[in-house]
């Protein structure tokens, strides 16, 4: 579970998540509402999404960064392609990770807190 999402997995997850929403899976609104809960659970050490959240934050920072304007100025259309790829990867990653988090959250509700005794 601690693996980072690879680019192809993110694109596949994006396609799957968009199709799942149409077939009764978690809606986009549910997924977006799960983001703050996922960040809190990760910060508390309850959920193992730290590296994935860091990668998503880095991708977001890259897309909104003023430094990213430089490739667009010199490379025109090609400079926008990297943004399109990054936004697509980010959307797929967010959808995939929120789906994973929602499943973790649902399974967690069925666990009784306590200690295991041998």
Tab-separated table of C-alpha atoms in Angstrom:
chain	number	residue	atom	x	y	z
A	1	UNK	CA	0.000	0.000	0.000
A	2	UNK	CA	2.930	2.323	0.462
A	3	UNK	CA	3.769	2.398	-3.248
A	4	UNK	CA	3.692	5.683	-5.094
A	5	UNK	CA	1.410	6.083	-8.040
A	6	UNK	CA	3.091	5.757	-11.395
A	7	UNK	CA	2.073	7.921	-14.320
A	8	UNK	CA	0.219	5.198	-16.219
A	9	UNK	CA	-1.536	4.077	-13.070
A	10	UNK	CA	-2.714	7.642	-12.480
A	11	UNK	CA	-4.105	7.943	-16.003
A	12	UNK	CA	-5.810	4.570	-15.672
A	13	UNK	CA	-7.216	5.578	-12.294
A	14	UNK	CA	-8.576	8.788	-13.806
A	15	UNK	CA	-10.442	6.872	-16.500
A	16	UNK	CA	-11.697	4.305	-13.976
A	17	UNK	CA	-12.792	6.932	-11.451
A	18	UNK	CA	-14.695	8.931	-14.027
A	19	UNK	CA	-16.443	5.763	-15.187
A	20	UNK	CA	-17.102	4.638	-11.584
A	21	UNK	CA	-18.849	7.906	-10.757
A	22	UNK	CA	-21.268	7.236	-13.569
A	23	UNK	CA	-21.853	3.669	-12.324
A	24	UNK	CA	-22.623	4.508	-8.716
A	25	UNK	CA	-19.114	4.792	-7.256
A	26	UNK	CA	-18.104	7.686	-5.023
A	27	UNK	CA	-19.121	10.976	-6.582
A	28	UNK	CA	-16.647	13.722	-7.332
A	29	UNK	CA	-18.114	15.731	-4.448
A	30	UNK	CA	-17.571	12.858	-1.996
A	31	UNK	CA	-14.004	12.492	-3.191
A	32	UNK	CA	-13.271	16.208	-2.823
A	33	UNK	CA	-14.826	16.262	0.650
A	34	UNK	CA	-12.579	13.334	1.587
A	35	UNK	CA	-9.391	15.319	0.842
A	36	UNK	CA	-9.274	17.277	4.145
A	37	UNK	CA	-10.051	14.108	6.131
A	38	UNK	CA	-7.324	12.273	4.240
A	39	UNK	CA	-4.805	15.037	5.006
A	40	UNK	CA	-5.733	15.019	8.711
A	41	UNK	CA	-5.503	11.213	8.937
A	42	UNK	CA	-2.121	11.311	7.182
A	43	UNK	CA	-0.840	14.077	9.479
A	44	UNK	CA	-1.896	12.020	12.524
A	45	UNK	CA	-0.091	8.958	11.152
A	46	UNK	CA	-3.293	6.941	10.859
A	47	UNK	CA	-3.266	6.762	7.052
A	48	UNK	CA	-0.224	5.930	4.943
A	49	UNK	CA	-0.731	8.534	2.208
A	50	UNK	CA	2.146	10.869	3.110
A	51	UNK	CA	4.352	10.375	0.065
A	52	UNK	CA	1.411	10.370	-2.336
A	53	UNK	CA	0.038	13.587	-0.810
A	54	UNK	CA	3.488	15.170	-1.065
A	55	UNK	CA	3.702	14.231	-4.751
A	56	UNK	CA	0.240	15.693	-5.377
A	57	UNK	CA	1.200	18.895	-3.536
A	58	UNK	CA	4.398	19.160	-5.593
A	59	UNK	CA	2.437	18.694	-8.825
A	60	UNK	CA	-0.044	21.373	-7.760
A	61	UNK	CA	2.794	23.748	-6.869
A	62	UNK	CA	4.414	23.112	-10.269
A	63	UNK	CA	1.223	23.875	-12.187
A	64	UNK	CA	0.438	27.114	-10.316
A	65	UNK	CA	4.061	28.255	-9.979
A	66	UNK	CA	5.077	31.450	-11.783
A	67	UNK	CA	8.304	29.662	-12.793
A	68	UNK	CA	6.175	27.384	-14.963
A	69	UNK	CA	5.326	30.398	-17.169
A	70	UNK	CA	8.869	30.346	-18.608
A	71	UNK	CA	8.374	27.185	-20.749
A	72	UNK	CA	5.090	28.584	-22.075
A	73	UNK	CA	6.817	31.808	-23.162
A	74	UNK	CA	9.580	30.087	-25.104
A	75	UNK	CA	7.987	26.835	-26.218
A	76	UNK	CA	4.411	28.035	-26.855
A	77	UNK	CA	2.210	24.969	-27.390
A	78	UNK	CA	4.844	22.501	-26.204
A	79	UNK	CA	5.095	24.433	-22.956
A	80	UNK	CA	1.396	23.837	-22.353
A	81	UNK	CA	1.690	20.102	-22.994
A	82	UNK	CA	3.659	19.546	-19.779
A	83	UNK	CA	0.903	21.343	-17.866
A	84	UNK	CA	-1.784	19.208	-19.505
A	85	UNK	CA	0.089	16.016	-18.626
A	86	UNK	CA	0.682	17.206	-15.063
A	87	UNK	CA	-2.962	18.226	-14.529
A	88	UNK	CA	-4.170	14.909	-15.959
A	89	UNK	CA	-1.793	12.959	-13.724
A	90	UNK	CA	-2.830	15.059	-10.723
A	91	UNK	CA	-6.542	14.515	-11.367
A	92	UNK	CA	-6.019	10.764	-11.739
A	93	UNK	CA	-3.903	10.634	-8.600
A	94	UNK	CA	-6.414	12.593	-6.532
A	95	UNK	CA	-9.293	10.431	-7.731
A	96	UNK	CA	-7.378	7.213	-7.151
A	97	UNK	CA	-6.074	8.193	-3.728
A	98	UNK	CA	-9.441	9.470	-2.509
A	99	UNK	CA	-11.046	6.215	-3.633
A	100	UNK	CA	-8.376	4.298	-1.721
A	101	UNK	CA	-8.890	6.545	1.319
A	102	UNK	CA	-12.676	6.141	1.248
A	103	UNK	CA	-12.253	2.344	1.156
A	104	UNK	CA	-9.773	2.553	4.059
A	105	UNK	CA	-12.163	4.782	5.991
A	106	UNK	CA	-15.076	2.382	5.432
A	107	UNK	CA	-13.007	-0.630	6.513
A	108	UNK	CA	-11.733	1.257	9.535
A	109	UNK	CA	-15.283	1.677	10.797
A	110	UNK	CA	-15.582	-2.084	11.181
A	111	UNK	CA	-12.439	-2.387	13.324
A	112	UNK	CA	-12.852	-2.474	17.100
A	113	UNK	CA	-10.116	-0.405	18.776
A	114	UNK	CA	-8.029	-2.135	21.392
A	115	UNK	CA	-5.004	-4.337	21.832
A	116	UNK	CA	-4.409	-7.844	20.598
A	117	UNK	CA	-3.496	-10.270	23.344
A	118	UNK	CA	-1.750	-13.512	22.512
